[in-house]
Amino acid sequence: MSGQPNLANCLRKLRKNHQWTLQQVSDRTGVAVSTLSKVENDQLSLSYDKLLQICHGLGIHVTELLSCDNDPATNRARRSVSSAMSTLRQLTQNYDYHYLATDLIRKRMVPIHAFARARSLEEFGPLTRHAGEEFLIVLKGEIELHTDQYKPVRLKTGESVYIDSTMGHAYLSVSEQDAEILCVCSGSEPDMENTLLGISSLQIVDE
């Protein structure tokens, strides 16, 4: 469908742009040549784990692979329906992140469905800060927001907060289970999603 990334076209275009053979892509990613050939000929789809394996082997982010069909002239009519293919999970010591709509690049907003894991500032570590602003609403449970400018405040299910993200901040779960939250970050950076991914990748833990 027009405006939606096609994996076959994207993988073929990426490979040709780098002048890679199928064998070279196979050597880099560990994915069989026969599988890659079927994908490029639109005869086979890939699981999200296999897609990440290819991107990791090629040293690119999944959004870079799936952005080849995005025409800047049609970006005003973009649409992304959340699914496993457009969601990227990142598990850190403080949060279980699920980045949504990752098939769109250069977004003005970065939506993140997450679970707050840390229970204390000692466990959380240094406060997080980055460019832009963010809106957060608690979907389930209760959190305690700590910043370097205001007194801590507790937010229950359905309550929300809007903050300047350059201010040091931490969301702690104070409910029995990890609190479920939805956070939308915005900013003027052209690739804010990757900036946020880079910050959180410093705290990635094994599942």
CSV table of C-alpha atoms in Angstrom, one decimal, residues 71-146:
chain,number,residue,atom,x,y,z
A,71,ASP,CA,8.9,10.0,0.3
A,72,PRO,CA,9.4,13.5,2.0
A,73,ALA,CA,6.7,14.8,-0.3
A,74,THR,CA,4.1,12.5,1.2
A,75,ASN,CA,5.2,12.7,4.8
A,76,ARG,CA,2.3,15.0,5.6
A,77,ALA,CA,0.0,12.0,5.1
A,78,ARG,CA,2.0,9.5,7.1
A,79,ARG,CA,0.3,6.9,9.3
A,80,SER,CA,1.6,4.3,11.7
A,81,VAL,CA,-0.6,1.6,13.3
A,82,SER,CA,1.1,0.1,16.4
A,83,SER,CA,2.1,-3.5,15.9
A,84,ALA,CA,5.0,-5.8,16.8
A,85,MET,CA,6.7,-4.7,13.5
A,86,SER,CA,6.6,-1.0,14.6
A,87,THR,CA,7.4,-1.5,18.3
A,88,LEU,CA,10.9,-1.7,19.7
A,89,ARG,CA,11.4,-3.0,23.2
A,90,GLN,CA,14.3,-1.8,25.3
A,91,LEU,CA,14.7,-3.3,28.8
A,92,THR,CA,16.8,-1.2,31.2
A,93,GLN,CA,17.4,-1.3,35.0
A,94,ASN,CA,14.9,1.6,35.4
A,95,TYR,CA,12.3,1.0,32.7
A,96,ASP,CA,10.8,-1.6,30.4
A,97,TYR,CA,10.5,0.6,27.3
A,98,HIS,CA,8.3,-0.2,24.2
A,99,TYR,CA,9.0,2.5,21.6
A,100,LEU,CA,5.9,2.9,19.3
A,101,ALA,CA,5.6,3.8,15.6
A,102,THR,CA,9.3,3.2,15.0
A,103,ASP,CA,8.5,2.7,11.2
A,104,LEU,CA,8.2,6.5,11.0
A,105,ILE,CA,11.4,8.6,11.0
A,106,ARG,CA,11.9,12.3,11.8
A,107,LYS,CA,8.9,12.2,14.1
A,108,ARG,CA,8.1,15.4,16.1
A,109,MET,CA,6.8,13.2,18.9
A,110,VAL,CA,8.2,9.9,20.3
A,111,PRO,CA,5.5,7.8,21.9
A,112,ILE,CA,6.7,5.3,24.5
A,113,HIS,CA,4.7,2.7,26.4
A,114,ALA,CA,6.7,1.8,29.4
A,115,PHE,CA,6.8,0.2,32.9
A,116,ALA,CA,8.6,1.9,35.7
A,117,ARG,CA,10.9,-0.6,37.5
A,118,ALA,CA,13.0,1.3,40.0
A,119,ARG,CA,11.6,1.8,43.6
A,120,SER,CA,14.1,4.3,45.0
A,121,LEU,CA,16.5,7.1,43.8
A,122,GLU,CA,19.4,4.9,45.1
A,123,GLU,CA,18.3,2.1,42.8
A,124,PHE,CA,17.5,4.5,39.9
A,125,GLY,CA,20.9,6.3,39.9
A,126,PRO,CA,21.6,9.7,38.3
A,127,LEU,CA,18.5,11.6,37.1
A,128,THR,CA,17.7,11.4,33.4
A,129,ARG,CA,17.8,14.6,31.3
A,130,HIS,CA,17.6,15.2,27.5
A,131,ALA,CA,16.5,17.8,25.0
A,132,GLY,CA,12.8,18.6,24.5
A,133,GLU,CA,9.7,18.2,26.6
A,134,GLU,CA,7.5,15.2,27.6
A,135,PHE,CA,4.0,14.4,28.6
A,136,LEU,CA,3.4,11.3,30.8
A,137,ILE,CA,0.1,9.7,32.0
A,138,VAL,CA,-0.1,6.8,34.4
A,139,LEU,CA,-2.1,3.9,32.9
A,140,LYS,CA,-1.9,1.5,35.8
A,141,GLY,CA,-0.4,1.7,39.3
A,142,GLU,CA,1.3,4.7,40.9
A,143,ILE,CA,4.5,6.6,40.3
A,144,GLU,CA,6.6,9.1,42.2
A,145,LEU,CA,8.2,11.8,40.0
A,146,HIS,CA,11.5,13.2,41.2
